[in-house]
Amino acid sequence: SAVISQKPSRDICQRGTSLTIQCQVDSQVTMMFWYRQQPGQSLTLIATANQGSEATYESGFVIDKFPISRPNLTFSTLTVSNMSPEDSSIYLCSVVTGQGSNYEQYFGPGTRLTVT
Amino acid sequence: TQLLEQSPQFLSIQEGENLTVYCNSSSVFSSLQWYRQEPGEGPVLLVTVVTGGEVKKLKRLTFQFGDARKDSSLHITAAQPGDTGLYLCADGRFNKFYFGSGTKLNVKP
Protein backbone atom coordinates (compact mmCIF):
# COMPACT_ATOMS: atom_id res chain seq x y z
CA SER A 1 0.00 0.00 0.00
CA ALA A 2 0.96 3.66 -0.12
CA VAL A 3 -0.01 6.67 1.93
CA ILE A 4 -0.09 9.97 0.08
CA SER A 5 -0.30 13.48 1.41
CA GLN A 6 -0.93 16.67 -0.51
CA LYS A 7 -0.33 20.30 0.32
CA PRO A 8 -2.20 22.55 0.43
CA SER A 9 -5.52 20.83 1.04
CA ARG A 10 -7.33 23.84 -0.37
CA ASP A 11 -6.60 27.36 -1.56
CA ILE A 12 -8.34 30.38 -2.97
CA CYS A 13 -6.25 32.21 -5.54
CA GLN A 14 -6.58 35.26 -7.73
CA ARG A 15 -6.62 34.95 -11.48
CA GLY A 16 -3.26 35.41 -13.13
CA THR A 17 -1.32 33.90 -10.23
CA SER A 18 0.24 30.44 -9.92
CA LEU A 19 -0.10 27.73 -7.29
CA THR A 20 2.23 24.82 -6.65
CA ILE A 21 0.74 21.66 -5.19
CA GLN A 22 2.95 19.15 -3.43
CA CYS A 23 2.49 15.38 -3.32
CA GLN A 24 4.45 13.23 -0.86
CA VAL A 25 4.39 9.42 -0.77
CA ASP A 26 5.50 7.28 2.16
CA SER A 27 7.44 4.86 -0.07
CA GLN A 28 9.39 4.89 -3.31
CA VAL A 29 7.17 4.43 -6.34
CA THR A 30 7.87 4.54 -10.04
CA MET A 31 4.47 5.55 -11.39
CA MET A 32 2.94 8.80 -10.20
CA PHE A 33 0.10 10.69 -11.82
CA TRP A 34 -1.73 14.00 -11.59
CA TYR A 35 -5.48 14.27 -12.15
CA ARG A 36 -8.04 17.05 -12.25
CA GLN A 37 -11.58 16.60 -10.97
CA GLN A 38 -14.23 19.24 -11.28
CA PRO A 39 -16.66 19.13 -8.33
CA GLY A 40 -19.05 16.20 -8.55
CA GLN A 41 -17.49 14.93 -11.75
CA SER A 42 -15.03 12.28 -12.79
CA LEU A 43 -11.24 12.38 -12.96
CA THR A 44 -9.25 13.55 -15.95
CA LEU A 45 -5.62 12.51 -16.25
CA ILE A 46 -3.33 15.51 -16.63
CA ALA A 47 0.07 13.86 -16.84
CA THR A 48 2.41 11.12 -15.74
CA ALA A 49 5.16 12.45 -13.49
CA ASN A 50 8.40 10.75 -14.53
CA GLN A 51 11.35 10.69 -12.18
CA GLY A 52 14.44 12.08 -13.84
CA SER A 53 12.73 13.15 -17.05
CA GLU A 54 10.01 15.43 -18.32
CA ALA A 55 6.41 14.63 -17.48
CA THR A 56 4.21 13.01 -20.11
CA TYR A 57 1.10 15.12 -20.73
CA GLU A 58 -2.31 14.00 -21.92
CA SER A 59 -4.08 15.65 -24.80
CA GLY A 60 -5.33 19.08 -23.82
CA PHE A 61 -2.71 19.68 -21.14
CA VAL A 62 0.60 21.44 -21.74
CA ILE A 63 3.77 21.92 -19.76
CA ASP A 64 3.60 25.70 -19.81
CA LYS A 65 0.25 25.63 -18.02
CA PHE A 66 0.90 22.65 -15.72
CA PRO A 67 4.63 22.28 -15.09
CA ILE A 68 5.45 19.17 -13.09
CA SER A 69 8.54 18.27 -11.14
CA ARG A 70 9.54 14.81 -9.92
CA PRO A 71 12.90 15.14 -8.18
CA ASN A 72 12.80 11.68 -6.56
CA LEU A 73 10.63 8.58 -6.18
CA THR A 74 8.63 9.92 -3.23
CA PHE A 75 7.77 13.48 -4.21
CA SER A 76 6.22 15.51 -7.02
CA THR A 77 4.81 18.97 -7.57
CA LEU A 78 2.20 20.28 -9.95
CA THR A 79 2.02 23.99 -10.68
CA VAL A 80 -1.13 25.56 -12.06
CA SER A 81 0.13 28.63 -13.88
CA ASN A 82 -1.54 31.89 -14.84
CA MET A 83 -4.78 30.71 -13.28
CA SER A 84 -8.25 31.54 -14.48
CA PRO A 85 -11.63 30.65 -12.93
CA GLU A 86 -11.80 27.66 -15.31
CA ASP A 87 -8.91 26.13 -13.38
CA SER A 88 -11.08 25.84 -10.26
CA SER A 89 -11.01 22.12 -9.56
CA ILE A 90 -9.78 19.42 -7.28
CA TYR A 91 -6.27 18.29 -8.16
CA LEU A 92 -5.25 14.78 -7.10
CA CYS A 93 -2.02 12.89 -7.26
CA SER A 94 -1.85 9.13 -7.34
CA VAL A 95 0.70 6.35 -7.37
CA VAL A 96 0.56 2.82 -8.69
CA THR A 97 2.22 -0.09 -6.94
CA GLY A 98 2.60 -3.70 -8.01
CA GLN A 99 2.98 -5.07 -11.50
CA GLY A 100 1.20 -7.08 -14.17
CA SER A 101 -2.43 -7.52 -13.25
CA ASN A 102 -1.63 -7.16 -9.54
CA TYR A 103 -1.33 -3.42 -9.39
CA GLU A 104 -3.15 -0.95 -7.21
CA GLN A 105 -3.62 2.78 -7.53
CA TYR A 106 -3.66 4.97 -4.44
CA PHE A 107 -4.79 8.57 -4.35
CA GLY A 108 -3.97 11.54 -2.23
CA PRO A 109 -6.81 13.46 -0.55
CA GLY A 110 -6.75 16.15 -3.22
CA THR A 111 -6.20 19.90 -3.32
CA ARG A 112 -9.33 21.98 -3.78
CA LEU A 113 -8.48 25.08 -5.79
CA THR A 114 -10.80 28.04 -6.25
CA VAL A 115 -9.76 30.82 -8.60
CA THR A 116 -11.50 34.16 -8.24
CA THR B 1 -10.41 7.81 -28.08
CA GLN B 2 -11.99 5.43 -25.63
CA LEU B 3 -15.26 6.50 -24.03
CA LEU B 4 -16.25 5.12 -20.63
CA GLU B 5 -19.89 5.71 -19.88
CA GLN B 6 -21.42 4.96 -16.50
CA SER B 7 -25.09 4.70 -15.71
CA PRO B 8 -27.09 5.86 -14.02
CA GLN B 9 -25.47 9.23 -13.43
CA PHE B 10 -27.32 9.68 -10.13
CA LEU B 11 -29.03 7.19 -7.86
CA SER B 12 -30.86 7.90 -4.63
CA ILE B 13 -32.25 4.93 -2.72
CA GLN B 14 -33.40 3.90 0.74
CA GLU B 15 -31.27 1.90 3.09
CA GLY B 16 -31.77 -1.82 2.52
CA GLU B 17 -32.49 -1.62 -1.20
CA ASN B 18 -30.40 -3.32 -3.87
CA LEU B 19 -28.84 -1.49 -6.78
CA THR B 20 -26.73 -2.00 -9.87
CA VAL B 21 -24.51 0.49 -11.65
CA TYR B 22 -22.97 -0.02 -15.04
CA CYS B 23 -19.81 0.84 -16.89
CA ASN B 24 -19.60 0.54 -20.67
CA SER B 25 -16.63 1.11 -22.91
CA SER B 26 -16.41 1.93 -26.58
CA SER B 27 -13.43 -0.41 -26.80
CA VAL B 28 -12.12 -3.48 -25.00
CA PHE B 29 -10.81 -2.85 -21.50
CA SER B 30 -7.21 -3.69 -20.80
CA SER B 31 -8.12 -4.08 -17.17
CA LEU B 32 -11.00 -2.57 -15.29
CA GLN B 33 -11.00 -1.06 -11.86
CA TRP B 34 -13.86 0.12 -9.67
CA TYR B 35 -13.36 2.91 -7.14
CA ARG B 36 -15.49 4.65 -4.53
CA GLN B 37 -14.87 8.26 -3.64
CA GLU B 38 -16.31 10.03 -0.62
CA PRO B 39 -16.54 13.83 -0.43
CA GLY B 40 -13.23 15.48 0.37
CA GLU B 41 -11.21 12.36 -0.25
CA GLY B 42 -9.43 10.65 -3.09
CA PRO B 43 -10.92 7.58 -4.80
CA VAL B 44 -10.34 4.24 -3.08
CA LEU B 45 -9.81 1.12 -5.14
CA LEU B 46 -12.50 -1.53 -4.65
CA VAL B 47 -11.54 -4.19 -7.16
CA THR B 48 -9.60 -4.95 -10.33
CA VAL B 49 -10.94 -7.36 -12.96
CA VAL B 50 -9.02 -8.51 -16.00
CA THR B 51 -10.67 -11.68 -17.35
CA GLY B 52 -13.85 -11.65 -19.42
CA GLY B 53 -16.76 -13.16 -17.49
CA GLU B 54 -14.99 -12.67 -14.18
CA VAL B 55 -17.11 -12.19 -11.06
CA LYS B 56 -15.67 -10.86 -7.81
CA LYS B 57 -17.37 -10.32 -4.49
CA LEU B 58 -16.44 -7.90 -1.76
CA LYS B 59 -18.87 -8.33 1.14
CA ARG B 60 -22.17 -6.89 -0.18
CA LEU B 61 -20.62 -5.77 -3.47
CA THR B 62 -20.57 -8.00 -6.56
CA PHE B 63 -18.55 -7.03 -9.60
CA GLN B 64 -19.08 -8.59 -13.01
CA PHE B 65 -16.91 -8.19 -16.07
CA GLY B 66 -18.59 -8.80 -19.43
CA ASP B 67 -17.48 -11.70 -21.57
CA ALA B 68 -16.34 -9.33 -24.30
CA ARG B 69 -14.52 -7.14 -21.75
CA LYS B 70 -16.36 -4.02 -22.86
CA ASP B 71 -18.75 -3.68 -19.96
CA SER B 72 -18.98 -4.20 -16.24
CA SER B 73 -21.52 -3.96 -13.47
CA LEU B 74 -21.39 -3.34 -9.76
CA HIS B 75 -24.25 -4.72 -7.69
CA ILE B 76 -24.77 -3.68 -4.08
CA THR B 77 -27.03 -5.76 -1.87
CA ALA B 78 -28.87 -4.18 1.06
CA ALA B 79 -27.32 -0.75 0.61
CA GLN B 80 -26.26 1.18 3.69
CA PRO B 81 -25.68 4.92 4.20
CA GLY B 82 -21.96 4.17 4.34
CA ASP B 83 -22.16 3.12 0.68
CA THR B 84 -22.90 6.72 -0.29
CA GLY B 85 -20.31 8.14 -2.65
CA LEU B 86 -19.16 8.53 -6.22
CA TYR B 87 -18.54 5.20 -7.94
CA LEU B 88 -16.01 5.29 -10.73
CA CYS B 89 -14.82 2.71 -13.20
CA ALA B 90 -11.43 3.05 -14.84
CA ASP B 91 -9.48 1.36 -17.59
CA GLY B 92 -5.81 0.74 -16.99
CA ARG B 93 -3.90 0.67 -20.24
CA PHE B 94 -0.28 1.36 -21.10
CA ASN B 95 0.40 2.20 -17.45
CA LYS B 96 -2.24 4.93 -17.41
CA PHE B 97 -5.77 5.06 -16.08
CA TYR B 98 -8.79 6.60 -17.71
CA PHE B 99 -11.94 7.10 -15.70
CA GLY B 100 -15.61 6.77 -16.50
CA SER B 101 -18.17 9.49 -16.03
CA GLY B 102 -19.14 8.25 -12.56
CA THR B 103 -22.32 7.31 -10.69
CA LYS B 104 -23.24 9.37 -7.66
CA LEU B 105 -25.01 7.17 -5.11
CA ASN B 106 -26.95 8.46 -2.12
CA VAL B 107 -28.30 5.94 0.37
CA LYS B 108 -30.85 7.46 2.71
CA PRO B 109 -31.28 6.06 6.21
mmCIF file of C-alpha atoms in Angstrom:
data_model
loop_
_atom_site.group_PDB
_atom_site.id
_atom_site.type_symbol
_atom_site.label_atom_id
_atom_site.label_comp_id
_atom_site.label_asym_id
_atom_site.label_seq_id
_atom_site.Cartn_x
_atom_site.Cartn_y
_atom_site.Cartn_z
ATOM 1 C CA SER A 1 0.000 0.000 0.000
ATOM 2 C CA ALA A 2 0.963 3.664 -0.121
ATOM 3 C CA VAL A 3 -0.005 6.671 1.932
ATOM 4 C CA ILE A 4 -0.093 9.966 0.080
ATOM 5 C CA SER A 5 -0.303 13.478 1.413
ATOM 6 C CA GLN A 6 -0.934 16.668 -0.505
ATOM 7 C CA LYS A 7 -0.327 20.300 0.322
ATOM 8 C CA PRO A 8 -2.205 22.550 0.429
ATOM 9 C CA SER A 9 -5.519 20.835 1.038
ATOM 10 C CA ARG A 10 -7.333 23.843 -0.371
ATOM 11 C CA ASP A 11 -6.598 27.360 -1.559
ATOM 12 C CA ILE A 12 -8.339 30.378 -2.972
ATOM 13 C CA CYS A 13 -6.249 32.214 -5.536
ATOM 14 C CA GLN A 14 -6.583 35.261 -7.731
ATOM 15 C CA ARG A 15 -6.624 34.954 -11.477
ATOM 16 C CA GLY A 16 -3.264 35.406 -13.126
ATOM 17 C CA THR A 17 -1.317 33.901 -10.230
ATOM 18 C CA SER A 18 0.240 30.440 -9.919
ATOM 19 C CA LEU A 19 -0.099 27.730 -7.290
ATOM 20 C CA THR A 20 2.233 24.818 -6.646
ATOM 21 C CA ILE A 21 0.738 21.657 -5.189
ATOM 22 C CA GLN A 22 2.948 19.152 -3.425
ATOM 23 C CA CYS A 23 2.493 15.384 -3.318
ATOM 24 C CA GLN A 24 4.448 13.232 -0.863
ATOM 25 C CA VAL A 25 4.390 9.418 -0.775
ATOM 26 C CA ASP A 26 5.501 7.284 2.162
ATOM 27 C CA SER A 27 7.436 4.860 -0.070
ATOM 28 C CA GLN A 28 9.387 4.893 -3.308
ATOM 29 C CA VAL A 29 7.170 4.427 -6.344
ATOM 30 C CA THR A 30 7.869 4.539 -10.039
ATOM 31 C CA MET A 31 4.474 5.546 -11.395
ATOM 32 C CA MET A 32 2.944 8.796 -10.199
ATOM 33 C CA PHE A 33 0.098 10.686 -11.822
ATOM 34 C CA TRP A 34 -1.731 14.000 -11.585
ATOM 35 C CA TYR A 35 -5.484 14.271 -12.147
ATOM 36 C CA ARG A 36 -8.038 17.050 -12.246
ATOM 37 C CA GLN A 37 -11.576 16.602 -10.966
ATOM 38 C CA GLN A 38 -14.230 19.244 -11.280
ATOM 39 C CA PRO A 39 -16.661 19.135 -8.331
ATOM 40 C CA GLY A 40 -19.051 16.202 -8.546
ATOM 41 C CA GLN A 41 -17.487 14.929 -11.746
ATOM 42 C CA SER A 42 -15.028 12.275 -12.794
ATOM 43 C CA LEU A 43 -11.243 12.383 -12.958
ATOM 44 C CA THR A 44 -9.248 13.546 -15.948
ATOM 45 C CA LEU A 45 -5.624 12.508 -16.251
ATOM 46 C CA ILE A 46 -3.333 15.508 -16.628
ATOM 47 C CA ALA A 47 0.067 13.862 -16.840
ATOM 48 C CA THR A 48 2.411 11.121 -15.737
ATOM 49 C CA ALA A 49 5.163 12.453 -13.489
ATOM 50 C CA ASN A 50 8.395 10.752 -14.527
ATOM 51 C CA GLN A 51 11.347 10.691 -12.176
ATOM 52 C CA GLY A 52 14.445 12.081 -13.837
ATOM 53 C CA SER A 53 12.726 13.154 -17.049
ATOM 54 C CA GLU A 54 10.012 15.433 -18.319
ATOM 55 C CA ALA A 55 6.414 14.630 -17.476
ATOM 56 C CA THR A 56 4.207 13.013 -20.109
ATOM 57 C CA TYR A 57 1.099 15.120 -20.728
ATOM 58 C CA GLU A 58 -2.308 14.000 -21.921
ATOM 59 C CA SER A 59 -4.084 15.645 -24.803
ATOM 60 C CA GLY A 60 -5.332 19.081 -23.821
ATOM 61 C CA PHE A 61 -2.708 19.681 -21.136
ATOM 62 C CA VAL A 62 0.596 21.438 -21.739
ATOM 63 C CA ILE A 63 3.769 21.921 -19.762
ATOM 64 C CA ASP A 64 3.601 25.704 -19.811
ATOM 65 C CA LYS A 65 0.246 25.628 -18.024
ATOM 66 C CA PHE A 66 0.899 22.652 -15.716
ATOM 67 C CA PRO A 67 4.630 22.282 -15.090
ATOM 68 C CA ILE A 68 5.449 19.165 -13.085
ATOM 69 C CA SER A 69 8.545 18.273 -11.140
ATOM 70 C CA ARG A 70 9.543 14.807 -9.925
ATOM 71 C CA PRO A 71 12.903 15.142 -8.183
ATOM 72 C CA ASN A 72 12.796 11.683 -6.560
ATOM 73 C CA LEU A 73 10.631 8.585 -6.179
ATOM 74 C CA THR A 74 8.625 9.915 -3.234
ATOM 75 C CA PHE A 75 7.772 13.481 -4.210
ATOM 76 C CA SER A 76 6.223 15.507 -7.020
ATOM 77 C CA THR A 77 4.809 18.967 -7.566
ATOM 78 C CA LEU A 78 2.200 20.276 -9.952
ATOM 79 C CA THR A 79 2.019 23.988 -10.681
ATOM 80 C CA VAL A 80 -1.131 25.557 -12.057
ATOM 81 C CA SER A 81 0.128 28.631 -13.880
ATOM 82 C CA ASN A 82 -1.541 31.886 -14.837
ATOM 83 C CA MET A 83 -4.779 30.709 -13.277
ATOM 84 C CA SER A 84 -8.252 31.537 -14.479
ATOM 85 C CA PRO A 85 -11.628 30.649 -12.925
ATOM 86 C CA GLU A 86 -11.804 27.665 -15.311
ATOM 87 C CA ASP A 87 -8.910 26.126 -13.376
ATOM 88 C CA SER A 88 -11.078 25.835 -10.263
ATOM 89 C CA SER A 89 -11.014 22.118 -9.555
ATOM 90 C CA ILE A 90 -9.778 19.420 -7.277
ATOM 91 C CA TYR A 91 -6.272 18.291 -8.163
ATOM 92 C CA LEU A 92 -5.245 14.783 -7.099
ATOM 93 C CA CYS A 93 -2.016 12.894 -7.261
ATOM 94 C CA SER A 94 -1.851 9.127 -7.343
ATOM 95 C CA VAL A 95 0.696 6.346 -7.374
ATOM 96 C CA VAL A 96 0.561 2.817 -8.695
ATOM 97 C CA THR A 97 2.216 -0.091 -6.941
ATOM 98 C CA GLY A 98 2.599 -3.703 -8.012
ATOM 99 C CA GLN A 99 2.982 -5.065 -11.504
ATOM 100 C CA GLY A 100 1.198 -7.075 -14.170
ATOM 101 C CA SER A 101 -2.434 -7.522 -13.248
ATOM 102 C CA ASN A 102 -1.631 -7.160 -9.544
ATOM 103 C CA TYR A 103 -1.333 -3.418 -9.393
ATOM 104 C CA GLU A 104 -3.152 -0.947 -7.205
ATOM 105 C CA GLN A 105 -3.617 2.779 -7.533
ATOM 106 C CA TYR A 106 -3.658 4.969 -4.440
ATOM 107 C CA PHE A 107 -4.795 8.569 -4.350
ATOM 108 C CA GLY A 108 -3.970 11.541 -2.226
ATOM 109 C CA PRO A 109 -6.809 13.461 -0.554
ATOM 110 C CA GLY A 110 -6.748 16.148 -3.222
ATOM 111 C CA THR A 111 -6.200 19.899 -3.324
ATOM 112 C CA ARG A 112 -9.333 21.982 -3.781
ATOM 113 C CA LEU A 113 -8.479 25.080 -5.795
ATOM 114 C CA THR A 114 -10.800 28.037 -6.247
ATOM 115 C CA VAL A 115 -9.759 30.823 -8.598
ATOM 116 C CA THR A 116 -11.502 34.156 -8.244
ATOM 117 C CA THR B 1 -10.412 7.815 -28.081
ATOM 118 C CA GLN B 2 -11.987 5.434 -25.626
ATOM 119 C CA LEU B 3 -15.261 6.498 -24.025
ATOM 120 C CA LEU B 4 -16.250 5.117 -20.626
ATOM 121 C CA GLU B 5 -19.888 5.709 -19.877
ATOM 122 C CA GLN B 6 -21.416 4.957 -16.505
ATOM 123 C CA SER B 7 -25.089 4.695 -15.709
ATOM 124 C CA PRO B 8 -27.089 5.856 -14.017
ATOM 125 C CA GLN B 9 -25.470 9.229 -13.428
ATOM 126 C CA PHE B 10 -27.315 9.675 -10.132
ATOM 127 C CA LEU B 11 -29.033 7.192 -7.855
ATOM 128 C CA SER B 12 -30.865 7.898 -4.626
ATOM 129 C CA ILE B 13 -32.248 4.935 -2.717
ATOM 130 C CA GLN B 14 -33.405 3.904 0.737
ATOM 131 C CA GLU B 15 -31.273 1.899 3.089
ATOM 132 C CA GLY B 16 -31.774 -1.823 2.521
ATOM 133 C CA GLU B 17 -32.491 -1.615 -1.202
ATOM 134 C CA ASN B 18 -30.401 -3.316 -3.865
ATOM 135 C CA LEU B 19 -28.844 -1.489 -6.782
ATOM 136 C CA THR B 20 -26.731 -2.002 -9.872
ATOM 137 C CA VAL B 21 -24.515 0.488 -11.650
ATOM 138 C CA TYR B 22 -22.972 -0.021 -15.043
ATOM 139 C CA CYS B 23 -19.807 0.845 -16.889
ATOM 140 C CA ASN B 24 -19.602 0.544 -20.670
ATOM 141 C CA SER B 25 -16.627 1.113 -22.913
ATOM 142 C CA SER B 26 -16.409 1.934 -26.585
ATOM 143 C CA SER B 27 -13.427 -0.412 -26.795
ATOM 144 C CA VAL B 28 -12.120 -3.475 -24.999
ATOM 145 C CA PHE B 29 -10.813 -2.852 -21.503
ATOM 146 C CA SER B 30 -7.205 -3.688 -20.798
ATOM 147 C CA SER B 31 -8.117 -4.077 -17.167
ATOM 148 C CA LEU B 32 -11.003 -2.574 -15.294
ATOM 149 C CA GLN B 33 -11.004 -1.063 -11.860
ATOM 150 C CA TRP B 34 -13.860 0.124 -9.673
ATOM 151 C CA TYR B 35 -13.362 2.909 -7.137
ATOM 152 C CA ARG B 36 -15.495 4.648 -4.530
ATOM 153 C CA GLN B 37 -14.867 8.261 -3.636
ATOM 154 C CA GLU B 38 -16.307 10.029 -0.623
ATOM 155 C CA PRO B 39 -16.540 13.826 -0.431
ATOM 156 C CA GLY B 40 -13.231 15.482 0.372
ATOM 157 C CA GLU B 41 -11.207 12.356 -0.245
ATOM 158 C CA GLY B 42 -9.431 10.650 -3.094
ATOM 159 C CA PRO B 43 -10.925 7.583 -4.799
ATOM 160 C CA VAL B 44 -10.338 4.239 -3.083
ATOM 161 C CA LEU B 45 -9.807 1.117 -5.142
ATOM 162 C CA LEU B 46 -12.502 -1.533 -4.651
ATOM 163 C CA VAL B 47 -11.538 -4.186 -7.164
ATOM 164 C CA THR B 48 -9.597 -4.947 -10.332
ATOM 165 C CA VAL B 49 -10.943 -7.362 -12.959
ATOM 166 C CA VAL B 50 -9.024 -8.510 -16.001
ATOM 167 C CA THR B 51 -10.668 -11.684 -17.346
ATOM 168 C CA GLY B 52 -13.852 -11.651 -19.418
ATOM 169 C CA GLY B 53 -16.756 -13.157 -17.495
ATOM 170 C CA GLU B 54 -14.986 -12.668 -14.183
ATOM 171 C CA VAL B 55 -17.105 -12.187 -11.060
ATOM 172 C CA LYS B 56 -15.672 -10.855 -7.813
ATOM 173 C CA LYS B 57 -17.374 -10.325 -4.493
ATOM 174 C CA LEU B 58 -16.442 -7.904 -1.759
ATOM 175 C CA LYS B 59 -18.875 -8.331 1.140
ATOM 176 C CA ARG B 60 -22.171 -6.887 -0.177
ATOM 177 C CA LEU B 61 -20.617 -5.769 -3.474
ATOM 178 C CA THR B 62 -20.570 -8.005 -6.556
ATOM 179 C CA PHE B 63 -18.546 -7.025 -9.595
ATOM 180 C CA GLN B 64 -19.083 -8.590 -13.015
ATOM 181 C CA PHE B 65 -16.913 -8.192 -16.069
ATOM 182 C CA GLY B 66 -18.586 -8.798 -19.428
ATOM 183 C CA ASP B 67 -17.478 -11.702 -21.573
ATOM 184 C CA ALA B 68 -16.336 -9.332 -24.296
ATOM 185 C CA ARG B 69 -14.518 -7.143 -21.746
ATOM 186 C CA LYS B 70 -16.359 -4.022 -22.860
ATOM 187 C CA ASP B 71 -18.750 -3.682 -19.958
ATOM 188 C CA SER B 72 -18.976 -4.203 -16.240
ATOM 189 C CA SER B 73 -21.520 -3.958 -13.472
ATOM 190 C CA LEU B 74 -21.388 -3.337 -9.756
ATOM 191 C CA HIS B 75 -24.253 -4.717 -7.692
ATOM 192 C CA ILE B 76 -24.766 -3.676 -4.080
ATOM 193 C CA THR B 77 -27.031 -5.758 -1.870
ATOM 194 C CA ALA B 78 -28.870 -4.185 1.057
ATOM 195 C CA ALA B 79 -27.316 -0.754 0.611
ATOM 196 C CA GLN B 80 -26.258 1.178 3.692
ATOM 197 C CA PRO B 81 -25.685 4.917 4.200
ATOM 198 C CA GLY B 82 -21.962 4.165 4.338
ATOM 199 C CA ASP B 83 -22.159 3.116 0.679
ATOM 200 C CA THR B 84 -22.898 6.718 -0.287
ATOM 201 C CA GLY B 85 -20.308 8.141 -2.648
ATOM 202 C CA LEU B 86 -19.162 8.531 -6.216
ATOM 203 C CA TYR B 87 -18.538 5.202 -7.943
ATOM 204 C CA LEU B 88 -16.007 5.287 -10.733
ATOM 205 C CA CYS B 89 -14.815 2.705 -13.203
ATOM 206 C CA ALA B 90 -11.426 3.051 -14.839
ATOM 207 C CA ASP B 91 -9.482 1.362 -17.593
ATOM 208 C CA GLY B 92 -5.805 0.741 -16.988
ATOM 209 C CA ARG B 93 -3.898 0.667 -20.245
ATOM 210 C CA PHE B 94 -0.279 1.360 -21.097
ATOM 211 C CA ASN B 95 0.403 2.200 -17.450
ATOM 212 C CA LYS B 96 -2.237 4.933 -17.409
ATOM 213 C CA PHE B 97 -5.767 5.056 -16.082
ATOM 214 C CA TYR B 98 -8.789 6.602 -17.708
ATOM 215 C CA PHE B 99 -11.937 7.097 -15.695
ATOM 216 C CA GLY B 100 -15.609 6.769 -16.504
ATOM 217 C CA SER B 101 -18.172 9.489 -16.028
ATOM 218 C CA GLY B 102 -19.142 8.249 -12.556
ATOM 219 C CA THR B 103 -22.319 7.314 -10.686
ATOM 220 C CA LYS B 104 -23.235 9.374 -7.656
ATOM 221 C CA LEU B 105 -25.012 7.171 -5.109
ATOM 222 C CA ASN B 106 -26.950 8.460 -2.124
ATOM 223 C CA VAL B 107 -28.300 5.936 0.370
ATOM 224 C CA LYS B 108 -30.848 7.465 2.707
ATOM 225 C CA PRO B 109 -31.279 6.061 6.210
#
